[in-house]
Coordinates of C-alpha atoms in Angstrom, one line a residue:
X20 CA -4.2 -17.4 -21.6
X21 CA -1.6 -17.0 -24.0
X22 CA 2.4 -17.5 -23.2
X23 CA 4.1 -13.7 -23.2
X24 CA 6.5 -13.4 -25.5
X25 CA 9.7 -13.5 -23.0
X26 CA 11.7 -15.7 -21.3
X27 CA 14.1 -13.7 -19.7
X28 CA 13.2 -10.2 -17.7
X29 CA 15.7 -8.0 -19.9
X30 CA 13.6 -9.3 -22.6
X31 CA 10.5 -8.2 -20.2
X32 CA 12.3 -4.5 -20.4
X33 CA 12.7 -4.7 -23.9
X34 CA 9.1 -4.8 -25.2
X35 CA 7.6 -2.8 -22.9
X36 CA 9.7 -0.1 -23.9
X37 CA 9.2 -0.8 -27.5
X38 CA 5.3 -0.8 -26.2
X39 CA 4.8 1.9 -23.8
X40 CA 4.8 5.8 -24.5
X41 CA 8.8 6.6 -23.9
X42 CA 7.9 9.3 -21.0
X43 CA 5.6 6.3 -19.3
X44 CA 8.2 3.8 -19.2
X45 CA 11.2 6.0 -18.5
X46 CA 9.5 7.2 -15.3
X47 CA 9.5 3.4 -14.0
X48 CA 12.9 2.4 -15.1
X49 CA 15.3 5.1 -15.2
X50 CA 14.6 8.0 -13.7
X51 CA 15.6 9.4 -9.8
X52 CA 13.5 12.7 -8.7
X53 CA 16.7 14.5 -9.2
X54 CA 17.1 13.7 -12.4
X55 CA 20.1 11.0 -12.2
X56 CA 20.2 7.1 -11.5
X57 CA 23.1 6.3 -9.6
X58 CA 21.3 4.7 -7.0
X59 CA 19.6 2.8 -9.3
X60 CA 22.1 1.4 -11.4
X61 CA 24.2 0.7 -7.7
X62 CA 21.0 -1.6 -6.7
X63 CA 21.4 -3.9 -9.2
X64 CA 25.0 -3.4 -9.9
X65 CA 25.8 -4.3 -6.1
X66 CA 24.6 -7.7 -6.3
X67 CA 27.5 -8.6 -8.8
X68 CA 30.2 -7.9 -5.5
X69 CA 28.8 -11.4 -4.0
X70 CA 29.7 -15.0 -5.8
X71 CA 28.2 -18.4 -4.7
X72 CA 30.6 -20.9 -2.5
X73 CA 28.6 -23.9 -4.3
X74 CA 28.7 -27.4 -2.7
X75 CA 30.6 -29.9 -4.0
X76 CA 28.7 -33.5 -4.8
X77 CA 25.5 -31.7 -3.1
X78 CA 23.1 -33.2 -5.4
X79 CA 19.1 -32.7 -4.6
X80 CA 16.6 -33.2 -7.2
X81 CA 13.9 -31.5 -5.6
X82 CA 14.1 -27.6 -3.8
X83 CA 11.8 -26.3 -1.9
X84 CA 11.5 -22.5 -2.8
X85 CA 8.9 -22.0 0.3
X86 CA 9.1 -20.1 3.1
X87 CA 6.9 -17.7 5.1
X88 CA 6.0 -14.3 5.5
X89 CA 4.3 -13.0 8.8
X90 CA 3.9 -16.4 9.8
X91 CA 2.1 -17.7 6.6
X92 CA 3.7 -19.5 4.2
X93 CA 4.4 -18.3 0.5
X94 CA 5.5 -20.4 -2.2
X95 CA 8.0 -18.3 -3.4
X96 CA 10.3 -15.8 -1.3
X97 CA 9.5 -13.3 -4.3
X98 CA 6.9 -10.4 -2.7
X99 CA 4.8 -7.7 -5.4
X100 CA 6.0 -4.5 -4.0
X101 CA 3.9 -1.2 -5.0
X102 CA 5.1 0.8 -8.0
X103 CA 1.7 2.6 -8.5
X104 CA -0.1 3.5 -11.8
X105 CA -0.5 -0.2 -13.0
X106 CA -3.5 0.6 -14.7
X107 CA -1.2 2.8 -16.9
X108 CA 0.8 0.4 -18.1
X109 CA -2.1 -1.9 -18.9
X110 CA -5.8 -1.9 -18.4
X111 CA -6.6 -4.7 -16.5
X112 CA -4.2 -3.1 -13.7
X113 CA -3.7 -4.6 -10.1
X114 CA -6.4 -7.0 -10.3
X115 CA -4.5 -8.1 -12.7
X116 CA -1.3 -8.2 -10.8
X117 CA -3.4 -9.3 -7.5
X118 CA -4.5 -12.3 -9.5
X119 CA -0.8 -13.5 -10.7
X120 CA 0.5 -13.2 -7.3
X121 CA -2.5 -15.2 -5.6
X122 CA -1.4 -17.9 -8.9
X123 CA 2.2 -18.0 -7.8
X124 CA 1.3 -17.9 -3.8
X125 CA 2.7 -15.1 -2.7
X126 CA 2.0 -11.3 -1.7
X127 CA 1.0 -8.4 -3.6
X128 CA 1.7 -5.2 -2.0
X129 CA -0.8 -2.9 -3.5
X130 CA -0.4 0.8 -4.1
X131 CA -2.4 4.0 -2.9
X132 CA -2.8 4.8 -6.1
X133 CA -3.1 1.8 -8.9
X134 CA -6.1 2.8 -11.0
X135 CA -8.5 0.5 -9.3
X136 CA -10.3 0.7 -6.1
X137 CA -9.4 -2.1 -3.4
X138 CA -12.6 -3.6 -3.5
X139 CA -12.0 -4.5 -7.2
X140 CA -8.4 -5.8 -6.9
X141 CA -10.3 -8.5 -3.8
X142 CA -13.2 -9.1 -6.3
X143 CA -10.9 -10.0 -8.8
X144 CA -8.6 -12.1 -6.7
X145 CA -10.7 -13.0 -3.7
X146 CA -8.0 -15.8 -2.2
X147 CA -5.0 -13.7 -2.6
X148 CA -2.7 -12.1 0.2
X149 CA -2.5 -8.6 0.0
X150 CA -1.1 -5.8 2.0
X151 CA -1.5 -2.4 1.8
X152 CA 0.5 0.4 1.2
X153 CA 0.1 4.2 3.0
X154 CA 1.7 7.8 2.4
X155 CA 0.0 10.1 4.4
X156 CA 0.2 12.3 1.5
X157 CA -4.0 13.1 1.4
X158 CA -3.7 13.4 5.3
X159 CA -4.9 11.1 8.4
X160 CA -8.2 11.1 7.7
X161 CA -7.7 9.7 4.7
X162 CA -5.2 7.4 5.3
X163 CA -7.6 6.2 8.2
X164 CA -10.5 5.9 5.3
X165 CA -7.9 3.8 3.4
X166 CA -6.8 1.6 6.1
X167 CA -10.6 0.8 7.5
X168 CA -11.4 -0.4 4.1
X169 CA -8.1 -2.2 3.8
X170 CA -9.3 -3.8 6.9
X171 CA -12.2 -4.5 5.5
X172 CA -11.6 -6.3 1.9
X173 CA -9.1 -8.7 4.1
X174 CA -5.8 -7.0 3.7
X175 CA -3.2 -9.0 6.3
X176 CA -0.5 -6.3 6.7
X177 CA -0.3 -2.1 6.3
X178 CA 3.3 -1.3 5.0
X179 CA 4.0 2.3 5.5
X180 CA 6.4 3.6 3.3
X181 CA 9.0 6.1 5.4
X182 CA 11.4 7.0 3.0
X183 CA 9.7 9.5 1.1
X184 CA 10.0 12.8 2.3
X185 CA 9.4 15.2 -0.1
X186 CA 8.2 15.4 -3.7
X187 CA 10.1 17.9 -5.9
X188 CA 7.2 20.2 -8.2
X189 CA 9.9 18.4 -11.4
X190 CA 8.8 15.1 -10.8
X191 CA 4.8 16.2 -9.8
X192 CA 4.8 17.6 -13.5
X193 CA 5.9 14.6 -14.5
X194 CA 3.7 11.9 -12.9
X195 CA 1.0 14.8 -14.1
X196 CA 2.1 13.5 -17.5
X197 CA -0.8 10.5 -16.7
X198 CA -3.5 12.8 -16.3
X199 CA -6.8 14.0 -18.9
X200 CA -5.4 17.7 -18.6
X201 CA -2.2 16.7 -19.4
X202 CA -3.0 13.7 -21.8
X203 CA -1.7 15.8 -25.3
X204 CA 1.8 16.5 -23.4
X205 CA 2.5 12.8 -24.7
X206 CA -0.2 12.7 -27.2
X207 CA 2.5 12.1 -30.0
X208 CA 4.6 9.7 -28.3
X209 CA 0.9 7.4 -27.5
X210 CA 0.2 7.3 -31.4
X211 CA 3.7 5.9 -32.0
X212 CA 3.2 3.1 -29.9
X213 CA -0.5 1.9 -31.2
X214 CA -1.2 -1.5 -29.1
X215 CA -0.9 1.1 -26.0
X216 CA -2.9 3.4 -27.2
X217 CA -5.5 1.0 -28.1
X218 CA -5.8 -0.8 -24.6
X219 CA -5.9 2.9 -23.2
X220 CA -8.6 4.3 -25.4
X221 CA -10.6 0.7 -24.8
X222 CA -10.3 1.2 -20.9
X223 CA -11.1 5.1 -21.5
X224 CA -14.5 4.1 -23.2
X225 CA -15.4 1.6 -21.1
X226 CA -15.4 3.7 -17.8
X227 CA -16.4 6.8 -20.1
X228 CA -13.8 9.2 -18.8
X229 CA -9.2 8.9 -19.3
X230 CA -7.8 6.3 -17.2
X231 CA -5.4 8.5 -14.6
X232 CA -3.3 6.9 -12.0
X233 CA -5.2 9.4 -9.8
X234 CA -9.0 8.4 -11.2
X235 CA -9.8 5.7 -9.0
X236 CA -7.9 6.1 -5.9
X237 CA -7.5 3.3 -3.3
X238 CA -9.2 5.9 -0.4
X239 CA -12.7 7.4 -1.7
X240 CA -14.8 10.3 -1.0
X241 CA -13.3 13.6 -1.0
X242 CA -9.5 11.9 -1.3
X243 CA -10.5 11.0 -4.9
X244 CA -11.8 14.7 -5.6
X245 CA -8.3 15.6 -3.9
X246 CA -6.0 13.3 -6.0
X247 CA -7.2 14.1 -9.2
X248 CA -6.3 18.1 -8.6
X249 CA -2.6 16.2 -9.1
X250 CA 0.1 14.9 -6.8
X251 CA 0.9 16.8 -3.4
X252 CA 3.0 19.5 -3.3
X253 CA 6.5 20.0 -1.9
X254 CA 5.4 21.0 1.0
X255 CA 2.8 18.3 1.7
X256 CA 3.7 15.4 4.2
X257 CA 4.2 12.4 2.6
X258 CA 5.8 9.8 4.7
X259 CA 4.6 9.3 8.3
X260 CA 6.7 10.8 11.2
X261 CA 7.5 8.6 14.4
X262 CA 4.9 9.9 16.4
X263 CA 2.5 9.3 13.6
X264 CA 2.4 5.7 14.4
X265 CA 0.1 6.1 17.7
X266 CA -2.5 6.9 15.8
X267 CA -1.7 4.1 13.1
X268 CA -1.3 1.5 15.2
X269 CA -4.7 2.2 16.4
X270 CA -6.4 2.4 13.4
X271 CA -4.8 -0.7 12.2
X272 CA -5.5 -4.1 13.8
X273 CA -2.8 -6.1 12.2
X274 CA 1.2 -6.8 11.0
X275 CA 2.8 -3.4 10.4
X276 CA 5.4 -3.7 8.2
X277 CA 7.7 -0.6 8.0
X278 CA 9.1 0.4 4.3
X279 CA 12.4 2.4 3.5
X280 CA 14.9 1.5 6.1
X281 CA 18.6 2.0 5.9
X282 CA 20.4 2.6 9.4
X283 CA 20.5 0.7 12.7
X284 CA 18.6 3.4 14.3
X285 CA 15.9 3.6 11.9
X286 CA 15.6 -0.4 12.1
X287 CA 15.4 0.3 15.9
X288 CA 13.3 3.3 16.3
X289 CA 10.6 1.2 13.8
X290 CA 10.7 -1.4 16.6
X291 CA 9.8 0.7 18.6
X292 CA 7.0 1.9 17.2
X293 CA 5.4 -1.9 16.5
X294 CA 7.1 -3.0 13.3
X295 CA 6.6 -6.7 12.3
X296 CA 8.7 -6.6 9.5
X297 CA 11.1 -4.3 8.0
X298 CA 12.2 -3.8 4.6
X299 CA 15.7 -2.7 3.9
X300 CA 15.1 -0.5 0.5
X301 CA 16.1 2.7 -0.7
X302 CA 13.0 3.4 -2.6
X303 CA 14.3 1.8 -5.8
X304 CA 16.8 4.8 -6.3
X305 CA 14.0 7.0 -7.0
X306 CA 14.1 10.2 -4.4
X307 CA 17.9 10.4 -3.8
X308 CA 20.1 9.4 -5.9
X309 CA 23.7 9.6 -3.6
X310 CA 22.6 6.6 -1.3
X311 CA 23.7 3.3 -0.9
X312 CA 22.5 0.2 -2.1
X313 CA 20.0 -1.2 0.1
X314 CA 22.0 -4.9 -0.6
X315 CA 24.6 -2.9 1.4
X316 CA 22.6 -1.8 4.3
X317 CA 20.7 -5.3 4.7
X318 CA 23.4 -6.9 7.0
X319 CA 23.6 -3.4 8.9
X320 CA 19.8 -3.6 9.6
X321 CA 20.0 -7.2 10.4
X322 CA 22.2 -6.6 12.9
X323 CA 20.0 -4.1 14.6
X324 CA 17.2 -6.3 14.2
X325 CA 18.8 -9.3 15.9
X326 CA 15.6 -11.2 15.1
X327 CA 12.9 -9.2 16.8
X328 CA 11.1 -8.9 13.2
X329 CA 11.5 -9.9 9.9
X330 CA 13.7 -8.5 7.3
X331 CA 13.3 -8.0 3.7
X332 CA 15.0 -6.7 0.9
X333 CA 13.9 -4.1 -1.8
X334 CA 15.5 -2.2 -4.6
X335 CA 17.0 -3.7 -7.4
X336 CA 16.3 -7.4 -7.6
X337 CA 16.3 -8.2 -11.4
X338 CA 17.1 -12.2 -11.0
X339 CA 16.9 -15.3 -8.8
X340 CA 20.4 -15.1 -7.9
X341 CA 19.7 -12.0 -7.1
X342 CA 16.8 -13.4 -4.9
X343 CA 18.9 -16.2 -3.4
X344 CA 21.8 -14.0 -2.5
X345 CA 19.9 -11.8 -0.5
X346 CA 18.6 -15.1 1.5
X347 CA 22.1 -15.8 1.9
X348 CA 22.5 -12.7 3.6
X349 CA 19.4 -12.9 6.1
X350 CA 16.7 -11.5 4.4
X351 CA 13.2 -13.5 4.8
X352 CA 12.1 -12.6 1.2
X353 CA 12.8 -9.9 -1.4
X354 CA 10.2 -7.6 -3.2
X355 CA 10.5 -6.6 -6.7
X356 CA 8.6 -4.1 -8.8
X357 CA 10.0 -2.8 -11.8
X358 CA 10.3 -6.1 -13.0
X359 CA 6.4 -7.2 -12.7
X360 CA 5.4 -3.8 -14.2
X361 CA 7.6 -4.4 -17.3
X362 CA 5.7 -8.0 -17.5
X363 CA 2.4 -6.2 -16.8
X364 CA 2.8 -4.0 -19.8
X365 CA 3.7 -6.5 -22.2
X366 CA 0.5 -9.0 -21.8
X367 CA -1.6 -8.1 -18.2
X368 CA -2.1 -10.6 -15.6
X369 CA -0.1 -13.7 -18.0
X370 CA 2.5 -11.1 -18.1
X371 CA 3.1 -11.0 -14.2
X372 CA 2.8 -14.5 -14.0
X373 CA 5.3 -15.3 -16.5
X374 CA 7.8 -13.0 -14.5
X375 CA 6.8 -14.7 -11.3
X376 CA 7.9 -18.1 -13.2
X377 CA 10.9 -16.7 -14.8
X378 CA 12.3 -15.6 -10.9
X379 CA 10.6 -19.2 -9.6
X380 CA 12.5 -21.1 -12.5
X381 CA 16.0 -19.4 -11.7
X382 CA 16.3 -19.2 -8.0
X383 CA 15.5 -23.3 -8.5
X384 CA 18.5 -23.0 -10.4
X385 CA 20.6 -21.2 -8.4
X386 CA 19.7 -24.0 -5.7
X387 CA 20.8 -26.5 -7.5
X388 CA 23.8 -25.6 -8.6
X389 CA 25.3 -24.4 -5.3
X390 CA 23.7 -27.5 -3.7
X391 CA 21.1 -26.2 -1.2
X392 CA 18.0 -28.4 -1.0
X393 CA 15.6 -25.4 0.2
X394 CA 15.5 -21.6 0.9
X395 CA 15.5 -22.0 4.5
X396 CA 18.6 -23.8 4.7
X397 CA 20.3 -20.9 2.7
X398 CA 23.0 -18.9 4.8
X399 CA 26.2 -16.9 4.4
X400 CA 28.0 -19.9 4.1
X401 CA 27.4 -20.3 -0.1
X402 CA 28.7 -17.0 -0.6
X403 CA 32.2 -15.3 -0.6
X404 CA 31.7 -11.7 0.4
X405 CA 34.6 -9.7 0.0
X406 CA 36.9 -8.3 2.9
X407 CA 35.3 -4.9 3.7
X408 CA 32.2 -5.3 2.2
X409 CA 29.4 -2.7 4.1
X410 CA 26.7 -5.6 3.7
X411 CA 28.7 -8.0 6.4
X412 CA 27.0 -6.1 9.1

């Protein structure tokens, strides 16, 4: 497999936007459903409000980056969250990204709708830990379709995603943007970037139709018919209500992990309805943009938590640091996205896995320098958090 040809993730940032079609990668990177990106430039810019308190003469040649996740271990605390539409950013798709995670030990979250069916993401990567992402955006009996099969190709945890609540007819037009009706409405901007448009056409021929994010959606039958007719409307429900979860829980016989928490009650009211773990995220800033940081919220849901379930952190992790800081805090892992999509675009499954590296490379780093012999032992003892600050708890 050859090397990709970063070492850093800006540089992962930097050719896959010289690589992808400008409307394709602006909706992953920059772009809130209202049109703005303060919430996702506070994400990443909130991170930079913490410093390390390193040890002094804390020397340790050897860190151990393990931990685990739902009670299995991971070799790095570094989780595959679910973007969506890897297959249009490169062929070989989530079995691609599947594959790199089960290489690096650790999760990948998968997607309703990644361009592949689940069955092909476990062929492809038949040892690797995946969980499962649900909107209820095609309905329950869908979503019950989806979850049986996730059941049955082996997937350890459902995440429902609850922070979704509506899906403005701006941003459905966009994501449209990735469909055969709508493939000339970027036509122009695919023959300027040719190595694209290449893999595209390749994967188009291949399965003898256009590669859509919608084509070959995780939950079959007449759910596929459904999702190619384009994204819900506003007016369709998205993201589960409480009472939804009776049902859930009993057509899922596993960890239910709860996505898109911000407030103590939230945290609480998804213990109540059988949360294993929680993830503190605010969508990646994409939905509204006048939120807060989920790095700022982490300690609040922590605190509601009190240790009844795990805690993770989503939403602009860029770097280890990044990664260890949120440790620091409490979290049991963090989940990235943008940042394996960007490595997926440049060169596939090597692509992800040289991303994985890159984050496994500098959180060792990080360790050693502030003198911490293991991620377990981190605490809020190797930062300094200043007074005030809305992540304290």
């Amino acid at each position: 497999m050859t090397t990709p040809p970063f070492t850093t993730i800006e540089q992962a940032f930097a050719l896959a936007k010289r690589r992808l079609p400008p409307s394709i990668y602006r909706k992953m990177v920059n772009q809130g459903l209202d049109g703005r990106d303060l919430a996702i430039r506070e994400n990443e810019r909130v991170f930079d409000d913490l410093l390390f308190e390193p040890r002094a003469c804390a020397v340790h040649p050897r860190r151990d980056l393990t931990t685990t996740v739902l009670g299995r271990p991971v070799d790095l605390p570094v989780l595959l969250s679910a973007p969506g539409g890897s297959r249009i950013y490169h062929p070989a798709g989530e079995p691609a990204v599947a594959a790199a995670a089960g290489a690096a030990g650790t999760v990948n979250v998968m997607s309703m709708s990644h361009g592949h069916t689940i069955e092909e993401v476990r062929a492809a990567a038949p040892d690797a830990r995946l969980w499962q992402q649900v909107y209820l955006s095609l309905g329950r009996e869908a979503a019950e379709e989806l979850i049986g099969r996730a059941q049955g190709v082996g997937c350890e945890a459902l995440m429902l995603t609850v922070d979704f609540l509506a899906l403005p007819e701006a941003h459905q037009a966009d994501v449209a943007r990735m469909t055969r009706q709508n493939v000339r409405r970027y036509g122009v901007e695919a023959v300027r970037r040719p190595r694209w448009l290449a893999g595209y056409l390749r994967d188009a021929y291949a399965q003898r139709d256009i590669p859509e994010v919608e084509l070959r959606p995780t939950a079959g039958g007449g759910s596929a018919a459904r999702l190619r007719t384009g994204l819900p409307g506003p007016g369709t429900q998205i993201s589960p209500t409480w009472a939804d979860f009776d049902w859930i829980n009993e057509a899922w016989d596993g960890p239910l992990v709860i996505k898109g928490i911000l407030s103590a009650d939230d945290a609480k009211r998804a213990l109540d309805v059988g949360a294993d773990a929680i993830v503190v995220s605010n969508h990646g800033g994409v939905g509204l943009s006048s939120v807060p940081s989920s790095l700022s919220r982490l300690g609040t849901v922590l605190d509601a938590v009190d240790g009844r379930a795990e805690v993770y952190l989503d939403s602009g992790v860029r770097r280890g640091s990044d990664v260890v800081k949120a440790l620091a805090l409490g979290a049991r892992a963090a989940l990235i996205g943008r940042p394996y999509m960007m490595g997926l675009a440049v060169a596939g499954q090597a692509g992800v896995e040289q991303v994985l590296s890159i984050f496994r490379r500098e959180i060792d780093m990080v360790l050693a320098n502030i003198g911490c012999p293991s991620v377990a032992e981190l605490d809020g003892s190797y930062l300094v958090v200043p007074d005030g600050w809305r992540g304290r708890g």
